[in-house]
Amino acid sequence: MKKVILSLSIAILLAAVMPAMAQQGAMKLGPQLGYGFDAKTLGVGVKFTYSLSDQIRLNPGFMYFLPKSEEMTYTDIDPITGQLIYETQSIKTTWWELNLDGNYLFGDEDELCFYGLAGLNVTGVSVSYEATGELDLDLSASTTEVGVNLGGGVQYPLTDKMSGFAELKYTAASTDQLGFAAGLLFSL
């Protein structure tokens, strides 16, 4: 009789615990599009999720923002020769982000659910400047900064193997940026 009660107790315990661990180890991968409000350009990237439990998951991702170029042309008159001078200046800026976020899900991942996110960010920014005309210059500089991400998002299953997501996050660093991203996640 003790063995029957013990076996029944273990079965009930497993029945209670197993659904809580159902999402553990689940992995998803997919493309994302974004917009950086400081970079002022569209970004393309990839996002991966790994579920540690039903409510907690790791979320590394990469976003490359399309280069932003500005070109200006100036004309002036040389005060000594009286000749017309043309000068062209161009500035090209490139951004990328590498993120490692943690998500806390408010709800079931198999339904519409909201999530909070916090994590680390590494941002790289490159700027090149070129001037042609009276004075020819070609300068460039780049920096890589580490920051902290805070934000939230929403995820909705579109099929049993594909989900759509949208998120808004703020990166606090010397290259502060508010960013929006949306994309698809496919179960692996």
CSV table of N, CA and C in Angstrom, one decimal, residues 32-167:
chain,number,residue,atom,x,y,z
A,32,GLN,N,14.8,40.0,-38.0
A,32,GLN,CA,14.1,41.2,-37.4
A,32,GLN,C,14.4,42.4,-38.2
A,33,LEU,N,13.5,43.3,-38.3
A,33,LEU,CA,13.7,44.7,-38.8
A,33,LEU,C,13.5,45.6,-37.7
A,34,GLY,N,14.3,46.7,-37.7
A,34,GLY,CA,14.2,47.7,-36.6
A,34,GLY,C,14.5,49.1,-37.1
A,35,TYR,N,14.3,50.0,-36.2
A,35,TYR,CA,14.5,51.4,-36.4
A,35,TYR,C,15.2,52.0,-35.2
A,36,GLY,N,16.4,52.6,-35.4
A,36,GLY,CA,17.1,53.3,-34.3
A,36,GLY,C,16.8,54.8,-34.4
A,37,PHE,N,16.1,55.3,-33.3
A,37,PHE,CA,15.7,56.7,-33.3
A,37,PHE,C,16.9,57.6,-33.2
A,38,ASP,N,18.0,57.2,-32.7
A,38,ASP,CA,19.2,58.0,-32.7
A,38,ASP,C,20.0,57.8,-33.9
A,39,ALA,N,20.1,56.6,-34.4
A,39,ALA,CA,20.8,56.4,-35.7
A,39,ALA,C,20.0,56.9,-36.9
A,40,LYS,N,18.7,57.0,-36.7
A,40,LYS,CA,17.7,57.6,-37.7
A,40,LYS,C,17.8,56.8,-39.0
A,41,THR,N,17.8,55.5,-38.8
A,41,THR,CA,17.9,54.6,-40.0
A,41,THR,C,17.3,53.2,-39.7
A,42,LEU,N,17.0,52.5,-40.8
A,42,LEU,CA,16.4,51.2,-40.7
A,42,LEU,C,17.5,50.2,-40.4
A,43,GLY,N,17.2,49.2,-39.6
A,43,GLY,CA,18.1,48.1,-39.2
A,43,GLY,C,17.6,46.7,-39.6
A,44,VAL,N,18.5,45.8,-39.9
A,44,VAL,CA,18.2,44.4,-40.2
A,44,VAL,C,19.0,43.6,-39.3
A,45,GLY,N,18.4,42.5,-38.9
A,45,GLY,CA,19.2,41.6,-37.9
A,45,GLY,C,18.6,40.3,-37.7
A,46,VAL,N,19.1,39.6,-36.7
A,46,VAL,CA,18.7,38.3,-36.4
A,46,VAL,C,18.5,38.2,-34.9
A,47,LYS,N,17.6,37.4,-34.4
A,47,LYS,CA,17.3,37.2,-33.0
A,47,LYS,C,17.2,35.7,-32.7
A,48,PHE,N,17.6,35.4,-31.5
A,48,PHE,CA,17.6,34.0,-31.0
A,48,PHE,C,17.0,34.0,-29.6
A,49,THR,N,16.2,33.0,-29.3
A,49,THR,CA,15.7,32.9,-27.9
A,49,THR,C,15.9,31.5,-27.4
A,50,TYR,N,16.3,31.4,-26.2
A,50,TYR,CA,16.4,30.1,-25.5
A,50,TYR,C,15.7,30.2,-24.2
A,51,SER,N,14.7,29.3,-24.0
A,51,SER,CA,13.9,29.3,-22.8
A,51,SER,C,14.5,28.6,-21.7
A,52,LEU,N,14.7,29.3,-20.6
A,52,LEU,CA,15.2,28.7,-19.3
A,52,LEU,C,14.1,28.1,-18.5
A,53,SER,N,12.9,28.6,-18.7
A,53,SER,CA,11.7,28.1,-18.0
A,53,SER,C,10.5,28.7,-18.8
A,54,ASP,N,9.3,28.5,-18.3
A,54,ASP,CA,8.1,29.0,-19.0
A,54,ASP,C,8.1,30.6,-19.0
A,55,GLN,N,8.7,31.2,-17.9
A,55,GLN,CA,8.6,32.6,-17.8
A,55,GLN,C,9.9,33.3,-18.2
A,56,ILE,N,11.1,32.6,-18.2
A,56,ILE,CA,12.4,33.3,-18.4
A,56,ILE,C,13.1,32.7,-19.6
A,57,ARG,N,13.6,33.6,-20.4
A,57,ARG,CA,14.4,33.2,-21.6
A,57,ARG,C,15.5,34.1,-21.8
A,58,LEU,N,16.6,33.6,-22.4
A,58,LEU,CA,17.7,34.4,-22.9
A,58,LEU,C,17.4,34.8,-24.3
A,59,ASN,N,17.9,36.0,-24.7
A,59,ASN,CA,17.6,36.5,-26.0
A,59,ASN,C,18.7,37.3,-26.6
A,60,PRO,N,19.7,36.6,-27.2
A,60,PRO,CA,20.8,37.3,-27.9
A,60,PRO,C,20.3,37.8,-29.3
A,61,GLY,N,20.8,38.9,-29.8
A,61,GLY,CA,20.5,39.3,-31.1
A,61,GLY,C,21.5,40.3,-31.6
A,62,PHE,N,21.4,40.5,-32.9
A,62,PHE,CA,22.3,41.4,-33.6
A,62,PHE,C,21.5,42.3,-34.6
A,63,MET,N,21.8,43.5,-34.7
A,63,MET,CA,21.1,44.5,-35.6
A,63,MET,C,22.2,45.3,-36.3
A,64,TYR,N,22.1,45.4,-37.6
A,64,TYR,CA,23.0,46.2,-38.4
A,64,TYR,C,22.1,47.3,-39.0
A,65,PHE,N,22.4,48.5,-38.7
A,65,PHE,CA,21.7,49.7,-39.2
A,65,PHE,C,22.2,50.1,-40.6
A,66,LEU,N,21.4,50.3,-41.6
A,66,LEU,CA,21.8,50.7,-42.9
A,66,LEU,C,22.6,52.0,-42.8
A,67,PRO,N,23.7,52.1,-43.5
A,67,PRO,CA,24.5,53.3,-43.5
A,67,PRO,C,23.7,54.5,-43.8
A,68,LYS,N,24.0,55.6,-43.1
A,68,LYS,CA,23.4,56.9,-43.4
A,68,LYS,C,24.4,57.8,-44.0
A,69,SER,N,24.1,58.4,-45.1
A,69,SER,CA,25.0,59.3,-45.8
A,69,SER,C,24.4,60.6,-46.0
A,70,GLU,N,25.2,61.7,-45.8
A,70,GLU,CA,24.8,63.0,-46.1
A,70,GLU,C,25.9,63.7,-47.0
A,71,GLU,N,25.4,64.4,-48.0
A,71,GLU,CA,26.4,65.1,-48.9
A,71,GLU,C,26.0,66.5,-49.0
A,72,MET,N,27.0,67.4,-48.9
A,72,MET,CA,26.7,68.8,-49.1
A,72,MET,C,27.7,69.4,-50.1
A,73,THR,N,27.2,70.3,-50.9
A,73,THR,CA,28.1,71.0,-51.9
A,73,THR,C,28.0,72.5,-51.6
A,74,TYR,N,29.2,73.1,-51.6
A,74,TYR,CA,29.3,74.5,-51.4
A,74,TYR,C,30.0,75.2,-52.5
A,75,THR,N,29.6,76.3,-52.8
A,75,THR,CA,30.3,77.2,-53.8
A,75,THR,C,30.7,78.5,-53.2
A,76,ASP,N,31.8,79.0,-53.6
A,76,ASP,CA,32.3,80.2,-53.0
A,76,ASP,C,33.2,80.9,-54.0
A,77,ILE,N,33.6,82.1,-53.8
A,77,ILE,CA,34.5,82.8,-54.7
A,77,ILE,C,35.8,83.0,-53.9
A,78,ASP,N,36.9,82.6,-54.6
A,78,ASP,CA,38.2,82.8,-54.0
A,78,ASP,C,38.5,84.3,-53.9
A,79,PRO,N,38.8,84.8,-52.7
A,79,PRO,CA,39.0,86.3,-52.6
A,79,PRO,C,40.2,86.8,-53.3
A,80,ILE,N,41.2,85.9,-53.5
A,80,ILE,CA,42.4,86.3,-54.1
A,80,ILE,C,42.3,86.3,-55.7
A,81,THR,N,41.9,85.1,-56.2
A,81,THR,CA,41.8,84.9,-57.6
A,81,THR,C,40.5,85.3,-58.3
A,82,GLY,N,39.5,85.4,-57.5
A,82,GLY,CA,38.1,85.7,-58.0
A,82,GLY,C,37.5,84.5,-58.7
A,83,GLN,N,38.1,83.3,-58.6
A,83,GLN,CA,37.6,82.1,-59.3
A,83,GLN,C,36.5,81.5,-58.4
A,84,LEU,N,35.6,80.8,-59.1
A,84,LEU,CA,34.5,80.1,-58.4
A,84,LEU,C,35.1,78.8,-57.8
A,85,ILE,N,34.9,78.5,-56.5
A,85,ILE,CA,35.4,77.3,-55.9
A,85,ILE,C,34.2,76.4,-55.5
A,86,TYR,N,34.3,75.1,-55.9
A,86,TYR,CA,33.3,74.1,-55.5
A,86,TYR,C,34.0,73.2,-54.5
A,87,GLU,N,33.2,72.9,-53.4
A,87,GLU,CA,33.6,71.9,-52.4
A,87,GLU,C,32.5,71.0,-52.1
A,88,THR,N,32.8,69.7,-52.0
A,88,THR,CA,31.8,68.7,-51.7
A,88,THR,C,32.3,68.0,-50.4
A,89,GLN,N,31.3,67.9,-49.5
A,89,GLN,CA,31.6,67.2,-48.2
A,89,GLN,C,30.6,66.1,-48.0
A,90,SER,N,31.1,64.9,-47.6
A,90,SER,CA,30.2,63.8,-47.4
A,90,SER,C,30.5,63.2,-46.0
A,91,ILE,N,29.4,62.8,-45.3
A,91,ILE,CA,29.6,62.1,-44.0
A,91,ILE,C,28.8,60.8,-44.1
A,92,LYS,N,29.4,59.7,-43.7
A,92,LYS,CA,28.8,58.4,-43.7
A,92,LYS,C,28.8,57.8,-42.3
A,93,THR,N,27.7,57.4,-41.8
A,93,THR,CA,27.6,56.9,-40.4
A,93,THR,C,27.0,55.5,-40.5
A,94,THR,N,27.7,54.6,-39.8
A,94,THR,CA,27.3,53.2,-39.7
A,94,THR,C,27.2,52.8,-38.2
A,95,TRP,N,26.0,52.1,-37.9
A,95,TRP,CA,25.8,51.6,-36.5
A,95,TRP,C,25.6,50.1,-36.6
A,96,TRP,N,25.9,49.4,-35.5
A,96,TRP,CA,25.6,48.0,-35.3
A,96,TRP,C,25.4,47.8,-33.8
A,97,GLU,N,24.6,46.8,-33.4
A,97,GLU,CA,24.3,46.5,-32.0
A,97,GLU,C,24.4,45.0,-31.8
A,98,LEU,N,25.0,44.6,-30.7
A,98,LEU,CA,25.0,43.2,-30.3
A,98,LEU,C,24.3,43.2,-28.9
A,99,ASN,N,23.2,42.5,-28.7
A,99,ASN,CA,22.5,42.5,-27.5
A,99,ASN,C,22.4,41.1,-26.8
A,100,LEU,N,22.4,41.1,-25.5
A,100,LEU,CA,22.2,39.9,-24.8
A,100,LEU,C,21.2,40.3,-23.7
A,101,ASP,N,19.9,40.0,-24.0
A,101,ASP,CA,18.8,40.3,-23.1
A,101,ASP,C,18.2,39.1,-22.4
A,102,GLY,N,17.6,39.4,-21.3
A,102,GLY,CA,16.8,38.4,-20.6
A,102,GLY,C,15.4,38.8,-20.7
A,103,ASN,N,14.4,37.9,-20.9
A,103,ASN,CA,13.0,38.3,-21.0
A,103,ASN,C,12.3,37.6,-19.9
A,104,TYR,N,11.3,38.3,-19.3
A,104,TYR,CA,10.4,37.7,-18.4
A,104,TYR,C,9.0,37.8,-19.0
A,105,LEU,N,8.4,36.6,-19.3
A,105,LEU,CA,7.1,36.6,-19.9
A,105,LEU,C,6.0,36.7,-19.0
A,106,PHE,N,5.0,37.6,-19.3
A,106,PHE,CA,3.8,37.7,-18.6
A,106,PHE,C,2.7,37.0,-19.3
A,107,GLY,N,2.6,35.7,-19.1
A,107,GLY,CA,1.6,34.9,-19.8
A,107,GLY,C,2.3,33.7,-20.5
A,108,ASP,N,1.5,33.0,-21.3
A,108,ASP,CA,1.9,31.8,-21.9
A,108,ASP,C,2.5,32.1,-23.3
A,109,GLU,N,3.6,31.6,-23.6
A,109,GLU,CA,4.3,31.8,-24.9
A,109,GLU,C,3.5,31.3,-26.1
A,110,ASP,N,2.5,30.4,-25.8
A,110,ASP,CA,1.7,29.8,-26.9
A,110,ASP,C,0.5,30.6,-27.2
A,111,GLU,N,0.3,31.8,-26.5
A,111,GLU,CA,-0.8,32.7,-26.7
A,111,GLU,C,-0.1,34.1,-26.8
A,112,LEU,N,-1.0,35.1,-27.0
A,112,LEU,CA,-0.5,36.5,-27.0
A,112,LEU,C,0.1,36.7,-25.6
A,113,CYS,N,1.4,37.1,-25.6
A,113,CYS,CA,2.0,37.4,-24.3
A,113,CYS,C,2.9,38.6,-24.4
A,114,PHE,N,3.0,39.3,-23.3
A,114,PHE,CA,3.8,40.5,-23.2
A,114,PHE,C,5.1,40.1,-22.4
A,115,TYR,N,6.2,40.8,-22.6
A,115,TYR,CA,7.4,40.5,-21.9
A,115,TYR,C,8.2,41.7,-21.6
A,116,GLY,N,8.9,41.7,-20.4
A,116,GLY,CA,9.8,42.7,-20.1
A,116,GLY,C,11.2,42.3,-20.5
A,117,LEU,N,12.1,43.2,-20.7
A,117,LEU,CA,13.4,42.8,-21.1
A,117,LEU,C,14.4,43.7,-20.4
A,118,ALA,N,15.6,43.1,-20.1
A,118,ALA,CA,16.7,43.8,-19.5
A,118,ALA,C,18.0,43.1,-20.0
A,119,GLY,N,19.0,43.8,-20.2
A,119,GLY,CA,20.2,43.1,-20.7
A,119,GLY,C,21.4,44.0,-21.0
A,120,LEU,N,22.4,43.5,-21.7
A,120,LEU,CA,23.6,44.2,-22.0
A,120,LEU,C,23.6,44.5,-23.5
A,121,ASN,N,24.2,45.5,-23.9
A,121,ASN,CA,24.3,46.0,-25.2
A,121,ASN,C,25.8,46.4,-25.6
A,122,VAL,N,26.2,46.0,-26.7
A,122,VAL,CA,27.5,46.5,-27.3
A,122,VAL,C,27.1,47.2,-28.6
A,123,THR,N,27.5,48.5,-28.7
A,123,THR,CA,27.1,49.2,-29.9
A,123,THR,C,28.4,49.7,-30.6
A,124,GLY,N,28.5,49.6,-31.9
A,124,GLY,CA,29.6,50.1,-32.6
A,124,GLY,C,29.1,51.2,-33.6
A,125,VAL,N,29.9,52.3,-33.6
A,125,VAL,CA,29.5,53.4,-34.5
A,125,VAL,C,30.8,53.8,-35.3
A,126,SER,N,30.6,54.0,-36.6
A,126,SER,CA,31.7,54.4,-37.4
A,126,SER,C,31.3,55.7,-38.2
A,127,VAL,N,32.1,56.7,-38.3
A,127,VAL,CA,31.8,57.9,-39.0
A,127,VAL,C,33.0,58.2,-40.0
A,128,SER,N,32.7,58.4,-41.2
A,128,SER,CA,33.8,58.8,-42.2
A,128,SER,C,33.4,60.1,-42.8
A,129,TYR,N,34.4,61.0,-43.0
A,129,TYR,CA,34.2,62.3,-43.5
A,129,TYR,C,35.1,62.5,-44.7
A,130,GLU,N,34.6,63.0,-45.8
A,130,GLU,CA,35.4,63.2,-47.0
A,130,GLU,C,35.1,64.6,-47.5
A,131,ALA,N,36.1,65.4,-47.8
A,131,ALA,CA,35.9,66.7,-48.4
A,131,ALA,C,36.8,66.8,-49.7
A,132,THR,N,36.2,67.2,-50.8
A,132,THR,CA,37.0,67.4,-52.0
A,132,THR,C,36.7,68.8,-52.5
A,133,GLY,N,37.7,69.3,-53.1
A,133,GLY,CA,37.7,70.7,-53.6
A,133,GLY,C,39.0,71.4,-53.3
A,134,GLU,N,38.8,72.6,-52.7
A,134,GLU,CA,40.0,73.4,-52.4
A,134,GLU,C,40.9,72.6,-51.4
A,135,LEU,N,40.3,72.0,-50.5
A,135,LEU,CA,41.0,71.2,-49.5
A,135,LEU,C,40.5,69.7,-49.5
A,136,ASP,N,41.4,68.8,-49.8
A,136,ASP,CA,41.0,67.4,-49.8
A,136,ASP,C,41.2,66.7,-48.5
A,137,LEU,N,40.2,66.2,-47.8
A,137,LEU,CA,40.3,65.5,-46.5
A,137,LEU,C,39.6,64.2,-46.6
A,138,ASP,N,40.1,63.2,-45.9
A,138,ASP,CA,39.5,61.9,-45.8
A,138,ASP,C,39.8,61.4,-44.3
A,139,LEU,N,38.8,61.6,-43.5
A,139,LEU,CA,38.9,61.3,-42.0
A,139,LEU,C,37.9,60.2,-41.6
A,140,SER,N,38.2,59.4,-40.6
A,140,SER,CA,37.3,58.4,-40.1
A,140,SER,C,37.6,58.2,-38.6
A,141,ALA,N,36.5,57.8,-37.9
A,141,ALA,CA,36.6,57.5,-36.5
A,141,ALA,C,35.6,56.5,-36.2
A,142,SER,N,35.8,55.7,-35.2
A,142,SER,CA,34.9,54.7,-34.7
A,142,SER,C,35.0,54.5,-33.2
A,143,THR,N,33.9,54.0,-32.7
A,143,THR,CA,33.9,53.7,-31.2
A,143,THR,C,33.0,52.5,-31.0
A,144,THR,N,33.3,51.8,-29.9
A,144,THR,CA,32.5,50.7,-29.4
A,144,THR,C,32.1,51.0,-28.0
A,145,GLU,N,30.9,50.9,-27.6
A,145,GLU,CA,30.4,51.2,-26.3
A,145,GLU,C,29.6,50.1,-25.7
A,146,VAL,N,29.6,50.0,-24.4
A,146,VAL,CA,28.9,49.0,-23.7
A,146,VAL,C,27.8,49.7,-22.9
A,147,GLY,N,26.6,49.2,-23.0
A,147,GLY,CA,25.4,49.8,-22.3
A,147,GLY,C,24.5,48.8,-21.7
A,148,VAL,N,23.4,49.3,-21.2
A,148,VAL,CA,22.3,48.4,-20.6
A,148,VAL,C,21.0,48.7,-21.4
A,149,ASN,N,20.3,47.6,-21.6
A,149,ASN,CA,19.0,47.6,-22.3
A,149,ASN,C,17.9,47.5,-21.3
A,150,LEU,N,16.8,48.2,-21.5
A,150,LEU,CA,15.5,48.1,-20.7
A,150,LEU,C,14.4,48.3,-21.7
A,151,GLY,N,13.4,47.5,-21.6
A,151,GLY,CA,12.2,47.6,-22.5
A,151,GLY,C,11.2,46.5,-22.3
A,152,GLY,N,10.4,46.4,-23.4
A,152,GLY,CA,9.4,45.4,-23.3
A,152,GLY,C,8.9,45.1,-24.7
A,153,GLY,N,8.1,44.0,-24.8
A,153,GLY,CA,7.6,43.6,-26.1
A,153,GLY,C,6.4,42.7,-26.0
A,154,VAL,N,5.9,42.3,-27.2
A,154,VAL,CA,4.8,41.4,-27.3
A,154,VAL,C,5.1,40.3,-28.3
A,155,GLN,N,4.6,39.1,-28.0
A,155,GLN,CA,4.9,38.0,-28.9
A,155,GLN,C,3.5,37.3,-29.2
A,156,TYR,N,3.3,36.9,-30.4
A,156,TYR,CA,2.0,36.2,-30.8
A,156,TYR,C,2.3,35.0,-31.7
A,157,PRO,N,1.9,33.8,-31.3
A,157,PRO,CA,2.1,32.7,-32.2
A,157,PRO,C,1.2,32.8,-33.5
A,158,LEU,N,1.9,32.7,-34.6
A,158,LEU,CA,1.2,32.7,-35.9
A,158,LEU,C,0.8,31.3,-36.4
A,159,THR,N,1.7,30.3,-36.1
A,159,THR,CA,1.5,28.9,-36.3
A,159,THR,C,2.1,28.2,-35.1
A,160,ASP,N,2.1,26.9,-35.1
A,160,ASP,CA,2.7,26.2,-34.0
A,160,ASP,C,4.2,26.2,-34.1
A,161,LYS,N,4.8,26.6,-35.2
A,161,LYS,CA,6.3,26.7,-35.3
A,161,LYS,C,6.8,28.1,-35.6
A,162,MET,N,5.9,29.1,-35.7
A,162,MET,CA,6.3,30.5,-36.0
A,162,MET,C,5.5,31.5,-35.1
A,163,SER,N,6.3,32.5,-34.6
A,163,SER,CA,5.7,33.5,-33.8
A,163,SER,C,6.2,34.9,-34.4
A,164,GLY,N,5.3,35.9,-34.2
A,164,GLY,CA,5.7,37.3,-34.6
A,164,GLY,C,6.0,38.0,-33.3
A,165,PHE,N,6.8,39.0,-33.3
A,165,PHE,CA,7.1,39.8,-32.1
A,165,PHE,C,7.4,41.2,-32.5
A,166,ALA,N,7.2,42.1,-31.5
A,166,ALA,CA,7.5,43.5,-31.6
A,166,ALA,C,8.0,44.0,-30.3
A,167,GLU,N,9.1,44.8,-30.3
A,167,GLU,CA,9.6,45.3,-29.0
A,167,GLU,C,10.1,46.7,-29.1
